[in-house]
PDB file of C-alpha atoms in Angstrom:
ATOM      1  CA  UNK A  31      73.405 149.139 183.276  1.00 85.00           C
ATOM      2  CA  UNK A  32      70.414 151.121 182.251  1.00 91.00           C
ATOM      3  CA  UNK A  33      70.388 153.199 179.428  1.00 93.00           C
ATOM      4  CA  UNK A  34      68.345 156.344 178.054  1.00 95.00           C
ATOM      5  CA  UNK A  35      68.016 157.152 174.048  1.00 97.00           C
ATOM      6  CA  UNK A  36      67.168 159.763 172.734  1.00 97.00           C
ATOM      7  CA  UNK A  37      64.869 160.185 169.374  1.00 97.00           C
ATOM      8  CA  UNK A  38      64.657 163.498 168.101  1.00 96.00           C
ATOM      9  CA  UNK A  39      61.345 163.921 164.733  1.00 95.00           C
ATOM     10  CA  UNK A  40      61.572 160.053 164.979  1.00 95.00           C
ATOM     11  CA  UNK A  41      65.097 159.292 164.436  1.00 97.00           C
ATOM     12  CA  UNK A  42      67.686 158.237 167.199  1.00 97.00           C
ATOM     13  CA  UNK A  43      69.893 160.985 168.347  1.00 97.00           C
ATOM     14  CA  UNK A  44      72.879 158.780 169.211  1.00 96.00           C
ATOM     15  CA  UNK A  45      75.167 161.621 170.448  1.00 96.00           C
ATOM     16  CA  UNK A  46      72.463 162.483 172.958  1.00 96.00           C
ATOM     17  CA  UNK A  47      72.613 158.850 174.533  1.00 97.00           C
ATOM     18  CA  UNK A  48      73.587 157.811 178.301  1.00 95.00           C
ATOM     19  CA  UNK A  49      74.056 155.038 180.361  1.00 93.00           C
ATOM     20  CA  UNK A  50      73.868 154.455 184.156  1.00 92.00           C
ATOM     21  CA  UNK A  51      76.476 152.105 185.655  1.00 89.00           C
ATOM     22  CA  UNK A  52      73.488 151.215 188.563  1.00 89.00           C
ATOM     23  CA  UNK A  53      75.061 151.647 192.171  1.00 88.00           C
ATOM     24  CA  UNK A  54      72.335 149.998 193.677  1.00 81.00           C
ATOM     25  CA  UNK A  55      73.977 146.738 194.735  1.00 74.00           C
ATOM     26  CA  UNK A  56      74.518 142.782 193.460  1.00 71.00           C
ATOM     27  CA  UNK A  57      70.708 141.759 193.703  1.00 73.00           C
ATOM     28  CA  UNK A  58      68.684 142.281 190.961  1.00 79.00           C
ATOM     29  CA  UNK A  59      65.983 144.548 191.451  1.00 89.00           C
ATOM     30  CA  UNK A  60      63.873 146.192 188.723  1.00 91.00           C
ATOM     31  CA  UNK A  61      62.323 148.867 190.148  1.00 95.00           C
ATOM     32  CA  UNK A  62      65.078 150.401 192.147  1.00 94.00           C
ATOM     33  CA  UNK A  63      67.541 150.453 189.103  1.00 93.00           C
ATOM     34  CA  UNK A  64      64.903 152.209 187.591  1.00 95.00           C
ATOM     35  CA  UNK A  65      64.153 154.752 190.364  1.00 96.00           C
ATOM     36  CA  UNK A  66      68.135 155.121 190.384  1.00 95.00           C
ATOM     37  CA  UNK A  67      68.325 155.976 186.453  1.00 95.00           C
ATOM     38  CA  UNK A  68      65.428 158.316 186.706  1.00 97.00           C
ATOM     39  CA  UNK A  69      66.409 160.260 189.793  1.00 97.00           C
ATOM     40  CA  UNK A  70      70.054 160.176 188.536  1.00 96.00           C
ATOM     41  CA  UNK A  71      68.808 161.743 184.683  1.00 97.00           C
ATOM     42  CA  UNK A  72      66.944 164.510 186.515  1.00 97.00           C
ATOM     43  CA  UNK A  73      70.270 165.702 187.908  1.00 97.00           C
ATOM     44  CA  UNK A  74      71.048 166.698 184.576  1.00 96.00           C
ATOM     45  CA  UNK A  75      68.759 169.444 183.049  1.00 96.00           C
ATOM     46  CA  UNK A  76      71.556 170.821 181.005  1.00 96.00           C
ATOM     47  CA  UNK A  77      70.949 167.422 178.801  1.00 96.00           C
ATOM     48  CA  UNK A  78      67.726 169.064 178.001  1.00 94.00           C
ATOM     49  CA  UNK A  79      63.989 168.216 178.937  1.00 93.00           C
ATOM     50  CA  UNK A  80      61.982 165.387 177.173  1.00 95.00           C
ATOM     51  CA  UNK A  81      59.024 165.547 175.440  1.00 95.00           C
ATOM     52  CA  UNK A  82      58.308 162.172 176.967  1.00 95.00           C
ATOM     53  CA  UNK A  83      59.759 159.293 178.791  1.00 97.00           C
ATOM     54  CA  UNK A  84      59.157 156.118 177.665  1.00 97.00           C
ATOM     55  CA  UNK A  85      59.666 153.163 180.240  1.00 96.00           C
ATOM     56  CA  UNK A  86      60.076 149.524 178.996  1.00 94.00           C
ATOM     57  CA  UNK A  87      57.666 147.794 181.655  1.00 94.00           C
ATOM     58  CA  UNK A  88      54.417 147.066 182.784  1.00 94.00           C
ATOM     59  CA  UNK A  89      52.182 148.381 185.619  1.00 95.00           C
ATOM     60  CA  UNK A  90      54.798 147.784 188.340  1.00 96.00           C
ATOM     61  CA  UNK A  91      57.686 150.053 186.022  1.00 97.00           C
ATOM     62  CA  UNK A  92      55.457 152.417 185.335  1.00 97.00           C
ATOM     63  CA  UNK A  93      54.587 152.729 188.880  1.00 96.00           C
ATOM     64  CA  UNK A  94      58.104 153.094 190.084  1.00 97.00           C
ATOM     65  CA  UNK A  95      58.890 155.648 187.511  1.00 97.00           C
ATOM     66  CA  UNK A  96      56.339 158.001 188.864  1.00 97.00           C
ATOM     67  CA  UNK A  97      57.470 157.627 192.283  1.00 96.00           C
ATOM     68  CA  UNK A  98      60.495 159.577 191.529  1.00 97.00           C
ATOM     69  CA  UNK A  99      59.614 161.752 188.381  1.00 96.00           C
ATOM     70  CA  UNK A 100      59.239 165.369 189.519  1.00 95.00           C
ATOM     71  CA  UNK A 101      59.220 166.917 186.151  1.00 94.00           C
ATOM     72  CA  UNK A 102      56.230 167.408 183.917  1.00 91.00           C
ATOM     73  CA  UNK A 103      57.517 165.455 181.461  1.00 92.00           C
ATOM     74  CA  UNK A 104      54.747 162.629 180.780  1.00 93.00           C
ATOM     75  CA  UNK A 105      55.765 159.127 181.537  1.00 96.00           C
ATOM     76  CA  UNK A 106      54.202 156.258 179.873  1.00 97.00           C
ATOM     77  CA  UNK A 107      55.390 152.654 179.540  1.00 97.00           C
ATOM     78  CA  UNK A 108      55.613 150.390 176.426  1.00 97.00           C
ATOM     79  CA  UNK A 109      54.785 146.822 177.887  1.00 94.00           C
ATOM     80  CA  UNK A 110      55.106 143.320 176.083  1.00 90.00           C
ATOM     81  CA  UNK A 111      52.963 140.778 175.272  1.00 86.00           C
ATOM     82  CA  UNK A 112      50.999 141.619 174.015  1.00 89.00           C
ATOM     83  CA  UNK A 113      52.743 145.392 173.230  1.00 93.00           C
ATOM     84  CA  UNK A 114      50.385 148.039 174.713  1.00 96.00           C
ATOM     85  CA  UNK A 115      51.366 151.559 175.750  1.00 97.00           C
ATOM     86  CA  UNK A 116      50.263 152.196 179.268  1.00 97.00           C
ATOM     87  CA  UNK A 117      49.605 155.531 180.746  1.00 96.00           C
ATOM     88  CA  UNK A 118      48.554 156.834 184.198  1.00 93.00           C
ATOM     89  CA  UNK A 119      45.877 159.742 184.521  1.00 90.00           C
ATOM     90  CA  UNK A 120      46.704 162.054 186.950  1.00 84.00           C
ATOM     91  CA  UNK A 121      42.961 163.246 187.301  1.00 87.00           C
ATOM     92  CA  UNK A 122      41.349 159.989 187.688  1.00 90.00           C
ATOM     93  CA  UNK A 123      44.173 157.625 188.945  1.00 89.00           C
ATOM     94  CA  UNK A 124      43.623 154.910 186.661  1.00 92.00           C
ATOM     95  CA  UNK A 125      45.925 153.288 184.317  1.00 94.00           C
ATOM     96  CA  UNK A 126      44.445 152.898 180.827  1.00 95.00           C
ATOM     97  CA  UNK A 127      46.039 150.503 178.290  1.00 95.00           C
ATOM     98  CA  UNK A 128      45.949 151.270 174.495  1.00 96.00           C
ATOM     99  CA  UNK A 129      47.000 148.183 172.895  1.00 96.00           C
ATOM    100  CA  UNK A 130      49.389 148.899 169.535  1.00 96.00           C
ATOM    101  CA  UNK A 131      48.666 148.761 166.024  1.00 95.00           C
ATOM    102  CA  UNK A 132      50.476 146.881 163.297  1.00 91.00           C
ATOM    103  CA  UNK A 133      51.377 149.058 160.628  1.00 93.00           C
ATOM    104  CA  UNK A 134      50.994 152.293 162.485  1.00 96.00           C
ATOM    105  CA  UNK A 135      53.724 155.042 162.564  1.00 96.00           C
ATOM    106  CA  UNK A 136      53.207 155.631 165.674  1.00 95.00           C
ATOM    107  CA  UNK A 137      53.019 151.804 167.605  1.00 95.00           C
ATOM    108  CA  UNK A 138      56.512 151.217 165.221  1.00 95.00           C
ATOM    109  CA  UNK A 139      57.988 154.037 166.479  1.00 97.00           C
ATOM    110  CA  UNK A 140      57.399 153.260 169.858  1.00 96.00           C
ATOM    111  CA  UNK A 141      58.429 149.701 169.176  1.00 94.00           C
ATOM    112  CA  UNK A 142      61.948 151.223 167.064  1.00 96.00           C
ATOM    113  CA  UNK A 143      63.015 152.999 170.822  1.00 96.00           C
ATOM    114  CA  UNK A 144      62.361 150.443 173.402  1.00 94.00           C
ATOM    115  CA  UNK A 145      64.022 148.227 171.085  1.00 94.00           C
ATOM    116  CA  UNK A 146      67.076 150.995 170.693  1.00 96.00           C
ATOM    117  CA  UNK A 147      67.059 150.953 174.555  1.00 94.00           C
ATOM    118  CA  UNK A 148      67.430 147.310 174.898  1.00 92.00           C
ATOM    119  CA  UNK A 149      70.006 147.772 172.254  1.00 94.00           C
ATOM    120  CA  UNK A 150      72.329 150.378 173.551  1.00 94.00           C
ATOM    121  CA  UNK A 151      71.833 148.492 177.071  1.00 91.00           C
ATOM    122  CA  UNK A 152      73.174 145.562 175.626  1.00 91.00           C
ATOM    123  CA  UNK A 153      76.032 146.925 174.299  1.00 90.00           C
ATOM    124  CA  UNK A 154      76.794 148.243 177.676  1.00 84.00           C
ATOM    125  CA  UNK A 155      76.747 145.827 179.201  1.00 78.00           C
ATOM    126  CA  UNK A 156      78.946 143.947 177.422  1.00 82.00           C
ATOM    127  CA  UNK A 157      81.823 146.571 177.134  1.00 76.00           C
ATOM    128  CA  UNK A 158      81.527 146.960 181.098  1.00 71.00           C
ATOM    129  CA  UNK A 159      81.980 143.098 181.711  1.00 70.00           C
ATOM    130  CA  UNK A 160      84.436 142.954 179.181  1.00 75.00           C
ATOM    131  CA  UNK A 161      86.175 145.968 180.931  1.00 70.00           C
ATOM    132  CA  UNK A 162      86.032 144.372 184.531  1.00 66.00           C
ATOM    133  CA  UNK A 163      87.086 140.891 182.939  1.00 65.00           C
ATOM    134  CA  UNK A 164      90.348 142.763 181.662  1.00 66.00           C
ATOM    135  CA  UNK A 165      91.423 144.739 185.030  1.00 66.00           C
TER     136      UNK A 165
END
Protein backbone atom coordinates (compact mmCIF):
# COMPACT_ATOMS: atom_id res chain seq x y z
CA UNK A 1 0.00 0.00 0.00
CA UNK A 2 1.35 3.43 -0.60
CA UNK A 3 -0.25 6.33 0.55
CA UNK A 4 -0.34 10.23 -0.32
CA UNK A 5 -1.32 13.06 2.48
CA UNK A 6 -2.16 15.95 2.00
CA UNK A 7 -1.14 19.20 4.26
CA UNK A 8 -2.85 22.21 3.42
CA UNK A 9 -0.98 25.99 5.59
CA UNK A 10 0.76 23.15 7.58
CA UNK A 11 -1.98 21.09 8.84
CA UNK A 12 -3.06 17.58 7.45
CA UNK A 13 -6.01 17.67 5.21
CA UNK A 14 -7.29 14.18 6.07
CA UNK A 15 -10.33 14.25 3.71
CA UNK A 16 -7.91 14.90 0.87
CA UNK A 17 -5.94 11.55 1.63
CA UNK A 18 -5.44 8.36 -0.77
CA UNK A 19 -4.04 5.16 -0.85
CA UNK A 20 -2.77 2.86 -3.66
CA UNK A 21 -3.52 -0.86 -3.28
CA UNK A 22 0.08 -1.45 -5.49
CA UNK A 23 -0.68 -3.88 -8.52
CA UNK A 24 2.76 -4.37 -9.13
CA UNK A 25 3.18 -7.97 -7.99
CA UNK A 26 4.35 -10.23 -4.66
CA UNK A 27 8.13 -9.07 -4.70
CA UNK A 28 9.00 -6.21 -2.97
CA UNK A 29 10.29 -3.55 -4.94
CA UNK A 30 10.69 0.09 -3.86
CA UNK A 31 11.02 1.94 -6.70
CA UNK A 32 8.38 0.48 -8.90
CA UNK A 33 5.60 0.85 -6.16
CA UNK A 34 6.66 4.19 -6.20
CA UNK A 35 6.67 4.82 -9.98
CA UNK A 36 3.12 2.99 -9.77
CA UNK A 37 1.69 5.55 -7.00
CA UNK A 38 3.06 8.49 -8.84
CA UNK A 39 1.96 7.65 -12.36
CA UNK A 40 -1.36 6.37 -10.88
CA UNK A 41 -1.90 10.10 -8.74
CA UNK A 42 -1.26 11.96 -12.00
CA UNK A 43 -4.35 10.29 -13.44
CA UNK A 44 -6.22 12.32 -11.18
CA UNK A 45 -5.94 16.16 -11.72
CA UNK A 46 -9.43 16.71 -10.51
CA UNK A 47 -7.75 15.91 -6.86
CA UNK A 48 -5.98 19.11 -7.48
CA UNK A 49 -2.20 19.99 -8.19
CA UNK A 50 0.48 20.07 -5.37
CA UNK A 51 2.54 22.63 -4.36
CA UNK A 52 5.11 19.93 -3.80
CA UNK A 53 5.67 16.28 -3.52
CA UNK A 54 7.47 15.05 -0.88
CA UNK A 55 9.03 11.44 -1.28
CA UNK A 56 10.18 9.45 1.83
CA UNK A 57 13.64 8.13 0.36
CA UNK A 58 16.99 8.73 -0.52
CA UNK A 59 18.86 9.28 -3.83
CA UNK A 60 17.53 6.08 -5.44
CA UNK A 61 13.48 7.33 -4.49
CA UNK A 62 14.07 10.43 -5.50
CA UNK A 63 15.43 9.22 -8.68
CA UNK A 64 12.54 7.00 -9.48
CA UNK A 65 10.07 9.67 -8.72
CA UNK A 66 11.39 11.86 -11.43
CA UNK A 67 11.36 9.21 -13.90
CA UNK A 68 7.69 9.35 -14.05
CA UNK A 69 6.69 12.93 -12.78
CA UNK A 70 5.51 14.95 -15.79
CA UNK A 71 4.04 17.78 -13.90
CA UNK A 72 5.85 20.84 -12.67
CA UNK A 73 5.17 20.16 -9.42
CA UNK A 74 8.74 20.07 -7.58
CA UNK A 75 9.73 16.79 -6.12
CA UNK A 76 12.08 16.55 -3.31
CA UNK A 77 12.75 13.69 -0.89
CA UNK A 78 12.98 13.70 2.96
CA UNK A 79 15.73 10.97 3.68
CA UNK A 80 16.76 9.41 7.16
CA UNK A 81 19.63 9.24 9.01
CA UNK A 82 20.61 11.49 9.36
CA UNK A 83 17.13 13.53 8.07
CA UNK A 84 18.17 15.75 5.11
CA UNK A 85 15.86 17.05 2.39
CA UNK A 86 17.26 16.19 -0.97
CA UNK A 87 16.52 17.99 -4.13
CA UNK A 88 17.53 17.59 -7.81
CA UNK A 89 18.47 20.76 -10.00
CA UNK A 90 17.17 20.59 -13.20
CA UNK A 91 19.85 23.15 -14.57
CA UNK A 92 22.87 21.60 -13.23
CA UNK A 93 21.90 17.88 -12.62
CA UNK A 94 23.18 17.55 -9.29
CA UNK A 95 21.51 16.51 -6.20
CA UNK A 96 22.19 18.86 -3.28
CA UNK A 97 21.44 17.77 0.32
CA UNK A 98 20.32 20.34 2.99
CA UNK A 99 20.58 18.57 6.15
CA UNK A 100 17.47 19.58 8.77
CA UNK A 101 17.39 21.72 11.65
CA UNK A 102 16.17 20.96 15.14
CA UNK A 103 13.77 23.37 16.20
CA UNK A 104 12.93 24.76 12.82
CA UNK A 105 9.31 25.14 11.51
CA UNK A 106 10.14 24.16 8.57
CA UNK A 107 12.57 20.67 9.12
CA UNK A 108 9.38 19.72 11.79
CA UNK A 109 7.03 20.18 9.33
CA UNK A 110 8.64 18.18 6.93
CA UNK A 111 9.35 15.61 9.60
CA UNK A 112 5.17 15.93 10.87
CA UNK A 113 4.22 14.58 6.91
CA UNK A 114 6.58 11.84 6.15
CA UNK A 115 5.74 10.71 9.48
CA UNK A 116 1.72 11.19 8.58
CA UNK A 117 2.60 9.13 5.44
CA UNK A 118 4.12 6.31 7.24
CA UNK A 119 1.14 6.68 9.43
CA UNK A 120 -1.81 6.53 7.16
CA UNK A 121 0.29 3.66 5.28
CA UNK A 122 0.26 1.77 8.26
CA UNK A 123 -3.11 1.90 8.90
CA UNK A 124 -3.66 0.60 5.47
CA UNK A 125 -2.12 -1.80 5.57
CA UNK A 126 -3.46 -3.27 8.33
CA UNK A 127 -7.23 -2.85 7.40
CA UNK A 128 -6.30 -4.53 3.90
CA UNK A 129 -4.68 -7.68 5.62
CA UNK A 130 -7.25 -7.71 8.04
CA UNK A 131 -9.80 -7.52 5.11
CA UNK A 132 -8.12 -10.42 3.03
CA UNK A 133 -7.67 -12.46 6.41
CA UNK A 134 -11.62 -12.23 6.77
CA UNK A 135 -12.76 -13.24 3.01
Amino acid sequence: VASMVVFTHGRADTQEYKSFNIRLGETPNDYGMLKEALTRRQLHPEWGMPNVVLIDGGKGQLRAALSVWKWQTPVVSLAKDPDQLLIYNQETRLYTEHPLRERDPASILLQRVRDEAHRFAKSRHTRRRTKSVLE
